[in-house]
C-alpha positions as protocol buffer text, in pm:
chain_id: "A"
residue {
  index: 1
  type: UNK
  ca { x: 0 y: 0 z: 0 }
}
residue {
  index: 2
  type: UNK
  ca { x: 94 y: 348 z: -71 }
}
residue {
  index: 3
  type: UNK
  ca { x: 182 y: 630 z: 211 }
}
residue {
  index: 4
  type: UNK
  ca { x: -23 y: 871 z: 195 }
}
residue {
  index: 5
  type: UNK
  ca { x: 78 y: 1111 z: 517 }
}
residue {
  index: 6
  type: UNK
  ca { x: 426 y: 1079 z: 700 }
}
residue {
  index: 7
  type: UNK
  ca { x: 549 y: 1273 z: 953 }
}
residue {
  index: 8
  type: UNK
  ca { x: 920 y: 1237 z: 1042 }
}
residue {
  index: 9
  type: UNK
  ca { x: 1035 y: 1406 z: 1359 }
}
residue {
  index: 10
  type: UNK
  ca { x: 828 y: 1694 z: 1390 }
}
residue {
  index: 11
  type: UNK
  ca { x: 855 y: 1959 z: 1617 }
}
residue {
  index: 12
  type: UNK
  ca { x: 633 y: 2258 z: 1703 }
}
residue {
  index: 13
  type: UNK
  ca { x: 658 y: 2506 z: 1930 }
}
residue {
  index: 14
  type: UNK
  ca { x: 399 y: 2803 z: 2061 }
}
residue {
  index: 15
  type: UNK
  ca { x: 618 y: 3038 z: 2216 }
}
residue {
  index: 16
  type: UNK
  ca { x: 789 y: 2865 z: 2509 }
}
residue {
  index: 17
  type: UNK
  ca { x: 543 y: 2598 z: 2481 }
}
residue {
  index: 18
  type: UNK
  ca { x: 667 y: 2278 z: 2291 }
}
residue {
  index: 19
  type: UNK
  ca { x: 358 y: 2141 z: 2188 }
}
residue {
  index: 20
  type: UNK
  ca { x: 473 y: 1829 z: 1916 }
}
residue {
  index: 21
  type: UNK
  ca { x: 797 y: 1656 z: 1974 }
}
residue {
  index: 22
  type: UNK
  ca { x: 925 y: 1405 z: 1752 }
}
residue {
  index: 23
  type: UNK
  ca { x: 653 y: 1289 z: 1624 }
}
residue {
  index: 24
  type: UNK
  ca { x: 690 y: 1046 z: 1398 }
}
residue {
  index: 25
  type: UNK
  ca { x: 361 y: 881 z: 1240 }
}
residue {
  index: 26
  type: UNK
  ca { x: 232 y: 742 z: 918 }
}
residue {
  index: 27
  type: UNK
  ca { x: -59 y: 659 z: 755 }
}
residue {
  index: 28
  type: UNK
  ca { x: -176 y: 427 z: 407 }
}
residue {
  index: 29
  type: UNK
  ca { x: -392 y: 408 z: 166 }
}
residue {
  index: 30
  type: UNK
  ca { x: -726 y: 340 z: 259 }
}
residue {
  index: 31
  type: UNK
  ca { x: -631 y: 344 z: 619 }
}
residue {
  index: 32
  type: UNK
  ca { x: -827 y: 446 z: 914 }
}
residue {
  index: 33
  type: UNK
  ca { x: -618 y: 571 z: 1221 }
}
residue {
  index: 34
  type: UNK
  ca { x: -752 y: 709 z: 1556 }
}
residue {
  index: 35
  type: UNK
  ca { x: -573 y: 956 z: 1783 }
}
residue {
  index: 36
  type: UNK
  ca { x: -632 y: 925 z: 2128 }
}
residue {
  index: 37
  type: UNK
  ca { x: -499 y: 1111 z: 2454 }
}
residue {
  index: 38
  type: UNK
  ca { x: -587 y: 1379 z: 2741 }
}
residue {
  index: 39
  type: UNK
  ca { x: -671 y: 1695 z: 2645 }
}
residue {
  index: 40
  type: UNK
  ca { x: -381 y: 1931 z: 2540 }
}
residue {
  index: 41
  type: UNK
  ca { x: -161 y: 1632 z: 2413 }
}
residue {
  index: 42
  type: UNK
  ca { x: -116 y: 1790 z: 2067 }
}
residue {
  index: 43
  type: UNK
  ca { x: -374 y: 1589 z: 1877 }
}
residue {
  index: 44
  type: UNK
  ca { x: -578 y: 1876 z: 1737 }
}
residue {
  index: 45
  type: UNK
  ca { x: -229 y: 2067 z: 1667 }
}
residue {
  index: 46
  type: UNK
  ca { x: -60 y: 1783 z: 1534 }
}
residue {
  index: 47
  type: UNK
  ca { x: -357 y: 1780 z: 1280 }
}
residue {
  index: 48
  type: UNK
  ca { x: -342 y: 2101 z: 1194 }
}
residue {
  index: 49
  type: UNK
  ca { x: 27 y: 2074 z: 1063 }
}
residue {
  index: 50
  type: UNK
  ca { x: -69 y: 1831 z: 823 }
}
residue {
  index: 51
  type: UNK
  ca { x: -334 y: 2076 z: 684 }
}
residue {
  index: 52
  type: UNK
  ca { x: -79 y: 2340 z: 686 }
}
residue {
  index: 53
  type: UNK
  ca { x: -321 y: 2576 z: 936 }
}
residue {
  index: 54
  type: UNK
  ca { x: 26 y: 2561 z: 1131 }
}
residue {
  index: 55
  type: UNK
  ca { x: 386 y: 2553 z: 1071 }
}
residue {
  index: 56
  type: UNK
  ca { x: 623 y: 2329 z: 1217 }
}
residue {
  index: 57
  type: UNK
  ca { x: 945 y: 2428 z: 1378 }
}
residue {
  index: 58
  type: UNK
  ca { x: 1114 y: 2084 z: 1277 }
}
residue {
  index: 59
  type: UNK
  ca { x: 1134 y: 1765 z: 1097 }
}
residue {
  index: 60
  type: UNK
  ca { x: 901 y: 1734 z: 801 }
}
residue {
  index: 61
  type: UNK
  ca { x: 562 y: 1637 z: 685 }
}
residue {
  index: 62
  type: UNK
  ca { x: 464 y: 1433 z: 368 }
}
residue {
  index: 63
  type: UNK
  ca { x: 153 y: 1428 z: 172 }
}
residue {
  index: 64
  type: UNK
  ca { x: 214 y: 1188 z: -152 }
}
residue {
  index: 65
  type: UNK
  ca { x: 508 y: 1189 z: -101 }
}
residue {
  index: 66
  type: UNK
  ca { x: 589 y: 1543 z: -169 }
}
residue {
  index: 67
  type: UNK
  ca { x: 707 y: 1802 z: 131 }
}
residue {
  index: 68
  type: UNK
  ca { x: 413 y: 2011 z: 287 }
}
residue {
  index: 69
  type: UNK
  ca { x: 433 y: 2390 z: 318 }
}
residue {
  index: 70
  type: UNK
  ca { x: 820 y: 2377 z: 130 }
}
residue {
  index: 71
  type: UNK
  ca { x: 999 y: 2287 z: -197 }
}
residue {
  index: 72
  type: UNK
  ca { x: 1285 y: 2145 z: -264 }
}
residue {
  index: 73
  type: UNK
  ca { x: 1610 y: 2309 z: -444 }
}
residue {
  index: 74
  type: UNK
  ca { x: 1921 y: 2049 z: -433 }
}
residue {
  index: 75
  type: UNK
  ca { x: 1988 y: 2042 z: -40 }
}
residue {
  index: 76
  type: UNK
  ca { x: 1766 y: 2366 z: 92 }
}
residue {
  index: 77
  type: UNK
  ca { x: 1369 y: 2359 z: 139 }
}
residue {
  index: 78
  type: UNK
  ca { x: 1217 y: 2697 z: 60 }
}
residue {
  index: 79
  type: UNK
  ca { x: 899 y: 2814 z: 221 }
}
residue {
  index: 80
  type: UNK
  ca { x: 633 y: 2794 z: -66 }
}
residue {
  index: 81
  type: UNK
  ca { x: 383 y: 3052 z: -140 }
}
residue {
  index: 82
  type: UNK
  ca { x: 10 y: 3120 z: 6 }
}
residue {
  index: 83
  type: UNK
  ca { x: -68 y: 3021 z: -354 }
}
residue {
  index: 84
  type: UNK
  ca { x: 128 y: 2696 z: -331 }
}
residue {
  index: 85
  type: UNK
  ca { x: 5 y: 2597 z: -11 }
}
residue {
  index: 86
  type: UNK
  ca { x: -346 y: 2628 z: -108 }
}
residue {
  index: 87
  type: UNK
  ca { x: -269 y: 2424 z: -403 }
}
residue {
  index: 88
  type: UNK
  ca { x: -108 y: 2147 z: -188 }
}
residue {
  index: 89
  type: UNK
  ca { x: -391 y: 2183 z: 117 }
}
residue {
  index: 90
  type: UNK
  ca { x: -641 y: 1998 z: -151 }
}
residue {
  index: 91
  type: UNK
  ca { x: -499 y: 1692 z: -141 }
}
residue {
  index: 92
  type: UNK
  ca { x: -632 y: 1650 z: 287 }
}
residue {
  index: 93
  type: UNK
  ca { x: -1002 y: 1758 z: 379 }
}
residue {
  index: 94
  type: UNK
  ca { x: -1057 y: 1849 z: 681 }
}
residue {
  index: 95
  type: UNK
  ca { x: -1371 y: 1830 z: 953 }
}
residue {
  index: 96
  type: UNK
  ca { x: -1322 y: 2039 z: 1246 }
}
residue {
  index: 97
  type: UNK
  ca { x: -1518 y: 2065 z: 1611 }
}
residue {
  index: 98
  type: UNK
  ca { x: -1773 y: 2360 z: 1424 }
}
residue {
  index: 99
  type: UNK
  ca { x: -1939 y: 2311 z: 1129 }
}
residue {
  index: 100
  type: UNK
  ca { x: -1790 y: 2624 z: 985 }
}
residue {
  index: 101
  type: UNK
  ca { x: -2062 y: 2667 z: 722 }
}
residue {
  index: 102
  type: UNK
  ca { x: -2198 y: 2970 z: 528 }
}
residue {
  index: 103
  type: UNK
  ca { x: -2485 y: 3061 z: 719 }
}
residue {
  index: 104
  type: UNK
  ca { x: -2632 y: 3257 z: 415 }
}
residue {
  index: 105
  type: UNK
  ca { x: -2561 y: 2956 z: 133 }
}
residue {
  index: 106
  type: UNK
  ca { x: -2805 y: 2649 z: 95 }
}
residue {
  index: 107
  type: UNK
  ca { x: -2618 y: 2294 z: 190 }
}
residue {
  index: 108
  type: UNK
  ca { x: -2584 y: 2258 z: -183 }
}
residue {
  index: 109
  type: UNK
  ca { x: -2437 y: 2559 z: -246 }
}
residue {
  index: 110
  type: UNK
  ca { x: -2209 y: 2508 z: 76 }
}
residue {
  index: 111
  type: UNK
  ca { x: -2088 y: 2199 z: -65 }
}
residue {
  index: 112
  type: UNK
  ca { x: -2054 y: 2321 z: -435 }
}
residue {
  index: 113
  type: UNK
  ca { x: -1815 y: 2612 z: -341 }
}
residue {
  index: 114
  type: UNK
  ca { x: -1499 y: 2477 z: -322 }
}
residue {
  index: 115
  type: UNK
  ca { x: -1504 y: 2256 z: -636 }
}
residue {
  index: 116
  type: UNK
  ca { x: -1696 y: 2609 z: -822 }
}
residue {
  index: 117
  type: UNK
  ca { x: -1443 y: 2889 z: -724 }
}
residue {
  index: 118
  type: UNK
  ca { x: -1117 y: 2710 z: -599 }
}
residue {
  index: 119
  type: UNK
  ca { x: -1137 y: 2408 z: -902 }
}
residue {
  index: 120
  type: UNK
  ca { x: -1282 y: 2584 z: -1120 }
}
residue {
  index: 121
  type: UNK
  ca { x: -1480 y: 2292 z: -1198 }
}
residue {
  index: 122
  type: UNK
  ca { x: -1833 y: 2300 z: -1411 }
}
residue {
  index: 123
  type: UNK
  ca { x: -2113 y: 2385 z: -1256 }
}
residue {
  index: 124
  type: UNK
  ca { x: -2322 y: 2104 z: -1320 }
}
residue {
  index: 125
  type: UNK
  ca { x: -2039 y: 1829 z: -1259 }
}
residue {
  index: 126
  type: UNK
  ca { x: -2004 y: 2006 z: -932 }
}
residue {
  index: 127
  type: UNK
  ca { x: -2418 y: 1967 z: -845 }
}
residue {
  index: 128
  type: UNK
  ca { x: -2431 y: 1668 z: -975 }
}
residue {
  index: 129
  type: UNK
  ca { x: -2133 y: 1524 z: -734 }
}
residue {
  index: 130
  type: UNK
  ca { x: -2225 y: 1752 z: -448 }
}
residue {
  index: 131
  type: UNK
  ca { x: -2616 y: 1589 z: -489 }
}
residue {
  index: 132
  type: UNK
  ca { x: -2449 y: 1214 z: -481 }
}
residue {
  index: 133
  type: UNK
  ca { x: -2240 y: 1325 z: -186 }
}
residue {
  index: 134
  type: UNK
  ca { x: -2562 y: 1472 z: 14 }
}
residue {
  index: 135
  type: UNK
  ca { x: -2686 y: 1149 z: -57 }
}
residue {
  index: 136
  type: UNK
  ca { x: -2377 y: 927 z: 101 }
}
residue {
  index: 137
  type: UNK
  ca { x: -2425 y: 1155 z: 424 }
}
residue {
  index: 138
  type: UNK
  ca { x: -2785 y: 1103 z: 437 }
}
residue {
  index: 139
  type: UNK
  ca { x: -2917 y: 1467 z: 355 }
}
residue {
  index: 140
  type: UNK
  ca { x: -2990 y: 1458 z: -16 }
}
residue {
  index: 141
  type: UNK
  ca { x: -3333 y: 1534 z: 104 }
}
residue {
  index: 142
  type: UNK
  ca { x: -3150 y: 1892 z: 267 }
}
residue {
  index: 143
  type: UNK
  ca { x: -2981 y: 2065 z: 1 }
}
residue {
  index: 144
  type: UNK
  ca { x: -3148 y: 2369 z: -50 }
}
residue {
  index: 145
  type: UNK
  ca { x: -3212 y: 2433 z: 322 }
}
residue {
  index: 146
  type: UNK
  ca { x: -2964 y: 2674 z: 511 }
}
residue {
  index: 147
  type: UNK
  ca { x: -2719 y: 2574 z: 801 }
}
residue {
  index: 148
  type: UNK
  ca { x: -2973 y: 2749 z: 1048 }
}
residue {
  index: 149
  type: UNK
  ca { x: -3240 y: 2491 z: 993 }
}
residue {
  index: 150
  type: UNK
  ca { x: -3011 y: 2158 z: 1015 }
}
residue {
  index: 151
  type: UNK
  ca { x: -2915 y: 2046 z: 1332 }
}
residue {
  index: 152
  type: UNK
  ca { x: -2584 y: 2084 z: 1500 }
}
residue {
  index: 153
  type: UNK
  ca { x: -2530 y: 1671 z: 1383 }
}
residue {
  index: 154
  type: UNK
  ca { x: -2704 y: 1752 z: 1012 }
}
residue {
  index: 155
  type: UNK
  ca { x: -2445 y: 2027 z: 1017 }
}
residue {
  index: 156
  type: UNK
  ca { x: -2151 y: 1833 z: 1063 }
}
residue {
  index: 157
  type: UNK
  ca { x: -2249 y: 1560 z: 797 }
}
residue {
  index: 158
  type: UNK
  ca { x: -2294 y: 1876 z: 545 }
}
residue {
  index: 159
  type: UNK
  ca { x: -1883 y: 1974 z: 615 }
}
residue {
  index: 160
  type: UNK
  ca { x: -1793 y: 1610 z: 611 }
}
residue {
  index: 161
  type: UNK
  ca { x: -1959 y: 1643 z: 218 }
}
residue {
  index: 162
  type: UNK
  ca { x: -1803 y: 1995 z: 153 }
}
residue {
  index: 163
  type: UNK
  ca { x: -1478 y: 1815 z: 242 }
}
residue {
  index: 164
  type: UNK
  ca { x: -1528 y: 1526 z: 46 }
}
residue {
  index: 165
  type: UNK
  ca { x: -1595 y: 1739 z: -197 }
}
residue {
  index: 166
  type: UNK
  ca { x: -1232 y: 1859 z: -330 }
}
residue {
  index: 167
  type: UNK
  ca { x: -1139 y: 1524 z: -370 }
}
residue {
  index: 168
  type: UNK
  ca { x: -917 y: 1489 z: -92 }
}
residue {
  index: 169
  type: UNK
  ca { x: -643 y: 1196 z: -98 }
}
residue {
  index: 170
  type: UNK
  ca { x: -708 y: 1189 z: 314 }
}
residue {
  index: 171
  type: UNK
  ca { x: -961 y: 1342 z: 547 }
}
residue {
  index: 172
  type: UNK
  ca { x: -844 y: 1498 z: 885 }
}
residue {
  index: 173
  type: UNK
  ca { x: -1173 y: 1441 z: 1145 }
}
residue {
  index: 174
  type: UNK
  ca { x: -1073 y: 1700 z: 1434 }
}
residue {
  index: 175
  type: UNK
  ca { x: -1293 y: 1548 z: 1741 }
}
residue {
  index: 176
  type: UNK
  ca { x: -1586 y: 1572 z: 1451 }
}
residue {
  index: 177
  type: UNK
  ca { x: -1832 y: 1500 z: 1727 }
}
residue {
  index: 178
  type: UNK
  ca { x: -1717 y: 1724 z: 2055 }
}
residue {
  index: 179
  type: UNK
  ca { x: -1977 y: 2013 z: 2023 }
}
residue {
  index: 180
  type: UNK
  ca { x: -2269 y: 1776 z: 1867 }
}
residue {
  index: 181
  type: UNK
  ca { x: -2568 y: 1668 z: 2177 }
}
residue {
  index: 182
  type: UNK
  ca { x: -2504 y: 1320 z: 2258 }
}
residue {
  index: 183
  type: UNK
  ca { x: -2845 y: 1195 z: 2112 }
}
residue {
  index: 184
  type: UNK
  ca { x: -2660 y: 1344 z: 1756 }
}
residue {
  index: 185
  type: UNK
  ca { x: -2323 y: 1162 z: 1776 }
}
residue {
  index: 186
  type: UNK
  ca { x: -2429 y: 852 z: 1597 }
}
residue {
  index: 187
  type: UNK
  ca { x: -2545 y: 977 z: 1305 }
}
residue {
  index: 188
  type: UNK
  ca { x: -2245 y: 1167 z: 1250 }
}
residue {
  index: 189
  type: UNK
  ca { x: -2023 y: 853 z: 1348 }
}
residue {
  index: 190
  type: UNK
  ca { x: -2245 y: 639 z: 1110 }
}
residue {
  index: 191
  type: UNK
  ca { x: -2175 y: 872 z: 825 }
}
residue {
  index: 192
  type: UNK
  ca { x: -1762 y: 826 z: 946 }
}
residue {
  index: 193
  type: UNK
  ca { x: -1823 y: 418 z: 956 }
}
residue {
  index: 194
  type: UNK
  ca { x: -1979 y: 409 z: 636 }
}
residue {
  index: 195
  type: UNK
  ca { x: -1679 y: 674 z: 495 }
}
residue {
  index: 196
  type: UNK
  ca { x: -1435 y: 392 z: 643 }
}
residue {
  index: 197
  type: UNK
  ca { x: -1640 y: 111 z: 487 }
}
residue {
  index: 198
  type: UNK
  ca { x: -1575 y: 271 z: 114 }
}
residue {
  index: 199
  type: UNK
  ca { x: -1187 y: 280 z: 194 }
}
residue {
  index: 200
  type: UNK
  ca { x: -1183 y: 675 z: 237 }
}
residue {
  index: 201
  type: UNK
  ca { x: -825 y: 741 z: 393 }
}
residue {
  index: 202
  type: UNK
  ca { x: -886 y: 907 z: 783 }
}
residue {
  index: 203
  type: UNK
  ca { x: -704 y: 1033 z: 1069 }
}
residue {
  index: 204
  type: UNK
  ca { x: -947 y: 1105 z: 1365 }
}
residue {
  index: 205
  type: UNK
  ca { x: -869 y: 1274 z: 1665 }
}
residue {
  index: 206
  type: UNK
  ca { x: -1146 y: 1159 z: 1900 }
}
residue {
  index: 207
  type: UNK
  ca { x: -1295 y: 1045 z: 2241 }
}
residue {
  index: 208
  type: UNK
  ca { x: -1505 y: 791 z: 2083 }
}
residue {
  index: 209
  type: UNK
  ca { x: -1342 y: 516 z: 2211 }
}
residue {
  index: 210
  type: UNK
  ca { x: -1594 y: 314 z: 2023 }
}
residue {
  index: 211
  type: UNK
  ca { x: -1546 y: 395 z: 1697 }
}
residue {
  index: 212
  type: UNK
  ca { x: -1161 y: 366 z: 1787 }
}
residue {
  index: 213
  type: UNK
  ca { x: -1253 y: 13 z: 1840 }
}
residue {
  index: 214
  type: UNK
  ca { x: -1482 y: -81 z: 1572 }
}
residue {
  index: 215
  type: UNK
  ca { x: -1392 y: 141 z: 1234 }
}
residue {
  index: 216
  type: UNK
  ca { x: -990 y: 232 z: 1305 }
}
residue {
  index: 217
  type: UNK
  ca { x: -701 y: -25 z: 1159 }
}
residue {
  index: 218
  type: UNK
  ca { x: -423 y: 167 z: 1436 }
}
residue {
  index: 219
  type: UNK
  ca { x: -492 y: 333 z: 1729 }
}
residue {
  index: 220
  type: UNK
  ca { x: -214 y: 578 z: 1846 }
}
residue {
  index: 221
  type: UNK
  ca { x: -205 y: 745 z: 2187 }
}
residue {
  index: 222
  type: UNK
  ca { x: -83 y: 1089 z: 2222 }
}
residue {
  index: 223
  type: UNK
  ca { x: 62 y: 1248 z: 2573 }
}
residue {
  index: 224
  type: UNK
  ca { x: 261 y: 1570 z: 2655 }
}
residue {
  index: 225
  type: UNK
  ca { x: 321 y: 1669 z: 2288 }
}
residue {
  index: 226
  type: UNK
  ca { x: 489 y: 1278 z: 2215 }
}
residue {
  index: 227
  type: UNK
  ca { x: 291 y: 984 z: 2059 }
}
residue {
  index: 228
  type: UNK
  ca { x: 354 y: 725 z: 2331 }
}
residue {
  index: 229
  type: UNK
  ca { x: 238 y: 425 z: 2176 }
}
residue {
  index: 230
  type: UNK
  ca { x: 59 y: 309 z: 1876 }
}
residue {
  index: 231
  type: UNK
  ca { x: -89 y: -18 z: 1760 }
}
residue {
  index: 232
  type: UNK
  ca { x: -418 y: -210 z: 1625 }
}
residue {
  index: 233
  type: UNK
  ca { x: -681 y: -81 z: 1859 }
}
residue {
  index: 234
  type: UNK
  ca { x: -667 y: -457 z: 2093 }
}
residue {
  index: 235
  type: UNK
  ca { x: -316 y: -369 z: 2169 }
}
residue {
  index: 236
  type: UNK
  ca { x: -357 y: -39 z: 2233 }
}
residue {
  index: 237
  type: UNK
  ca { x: -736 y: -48 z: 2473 }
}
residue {
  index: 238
  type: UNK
  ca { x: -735 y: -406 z: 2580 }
}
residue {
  index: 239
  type: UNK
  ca { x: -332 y: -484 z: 2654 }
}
residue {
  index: 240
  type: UNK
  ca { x: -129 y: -144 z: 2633 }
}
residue {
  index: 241
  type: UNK
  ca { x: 216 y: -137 z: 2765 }
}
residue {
  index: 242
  type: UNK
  ca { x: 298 y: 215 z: 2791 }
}
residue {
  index: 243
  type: UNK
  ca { x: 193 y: 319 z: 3224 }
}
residue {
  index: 244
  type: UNK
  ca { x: 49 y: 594 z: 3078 }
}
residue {
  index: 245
  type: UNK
  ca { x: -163 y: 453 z: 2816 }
}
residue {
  index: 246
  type: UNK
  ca { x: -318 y: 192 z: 3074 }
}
residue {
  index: 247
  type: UNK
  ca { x: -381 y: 491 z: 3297 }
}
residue {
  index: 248
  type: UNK
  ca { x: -595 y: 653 z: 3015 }
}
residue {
  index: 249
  type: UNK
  ca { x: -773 y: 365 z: 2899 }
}
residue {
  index: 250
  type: UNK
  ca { x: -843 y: 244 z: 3242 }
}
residue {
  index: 251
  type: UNK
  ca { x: -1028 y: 576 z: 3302 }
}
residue {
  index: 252
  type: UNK
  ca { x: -1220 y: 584 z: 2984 }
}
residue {
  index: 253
  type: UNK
  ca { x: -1348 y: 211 z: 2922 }
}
């Protein structure tokens, strides 16, 4: 199987604050992974360096293959361009805590936009696949209603389309579930399972130690900025070795 994402020894820093340290982490085609770990571990940052939303301080991050956020000139890397970057950002979706929608676009037209003004795409390829997308997440039925009259889990399935959308190589799932009432969480973790199901490459930061269990292929557990231990997800919540890791799952199963 291909790599898709690799990170090699990456470093971040916020101020004094080292938030990543060596990380080192990869993920295949077709591959579901689920990050795990207490609250300010570096999951949610860690994720945002692969979308570029942050820069690291150190080591490097893949996508395809090819360098994010630099190019290469014999022995130097040179930062690219906002241009560049948003060129490169296409190839990883990303689903974050909010929804993030235009309030004053239908769902339709909130899916549609990226593929319309960033791709340049036709119009009607882009309604056509934005219609069979509304349909994967269950909300066909929705598209010209506005974010307003969805619910907070309807929402979230309409930016897991909008992501889908650009044709991502991998989708990023930031704790996709965190702000959603718990009688919504299913549907939204249905929509993931069934995302999983057709092979869609995912990295998902989340408390759902459920879905860690039934949908992800590796489990990795993050603490203090490090990733402490990673493995299929009966090594890592039924027989961990790491003190910490036990500690965690102990407390959450």
């Amino acid at each position: 199987m291909s790599v898709i994402i690799q990170a090699h020894q990456v470093q971040k820093h916020f101020g004094a604050h080292h938030v990543l340290k060596d990380i080192d982490f990869a993920i295949e085609k077709g591959q579901v992974v689920s990050i795990i770990g207490p609250s300010g571990s570096g999951k949610s940052t860690f994720l945002r360096c692969i979308n570029q939303l942050e820069t690291i301080d150190g080591g490097y991050i893949t996508v395809n293959g090819e360098i994010v956020g630099f190019r290469q000139q014999g022995n130097r890397l040179y930062p690219l361009r906002d241009r560049e970057i948003a060129v490169q950002r296409q190839a990883v979706g990303m689903v974050f805590q909010r929804f993030n929608l235009f309030p004053h676009k239908t769902v339709l037209q909130n899916v549609t936009e990226g593929p319309l003004i960033v791709q340049r795409r036709p119009a009607a390829e882009c309604r056509a696949e934005a219609m069979a997308l509304l349909e994967t997440v269950g909300l066909a039925d929705k598209a010209g209603a506005y974010p307003a009259q969805l619910s907070g889990g309807q929402q979230q399935r309409v930016a897991i389309a909008r992501s889908l959308a650009m044709k991502p190589d991998a989708m990023l799932f930031d704790e996709p579930t965190s702000a959603l009432d718990p009688e919504l969480v299913g549907e939204v973790l249905g929509t993931m399972k069934a995302l999983a199901a057709m092979g869609t490459t995912m990295i998902v930061v989340t408390h759902e130690i459920g879905f860690c269990r039934e949908v992800a292929d590796r489990v990795a557990f993050m603490d203090q900025g490090r990733i402490v231990e990673q493995g299929t997800p009966d090594e890592i919540l039924k027989s961990p070795t790491n003190p910490r890791v036990k500690a965690f799952v102990s407390a959450v199963l």
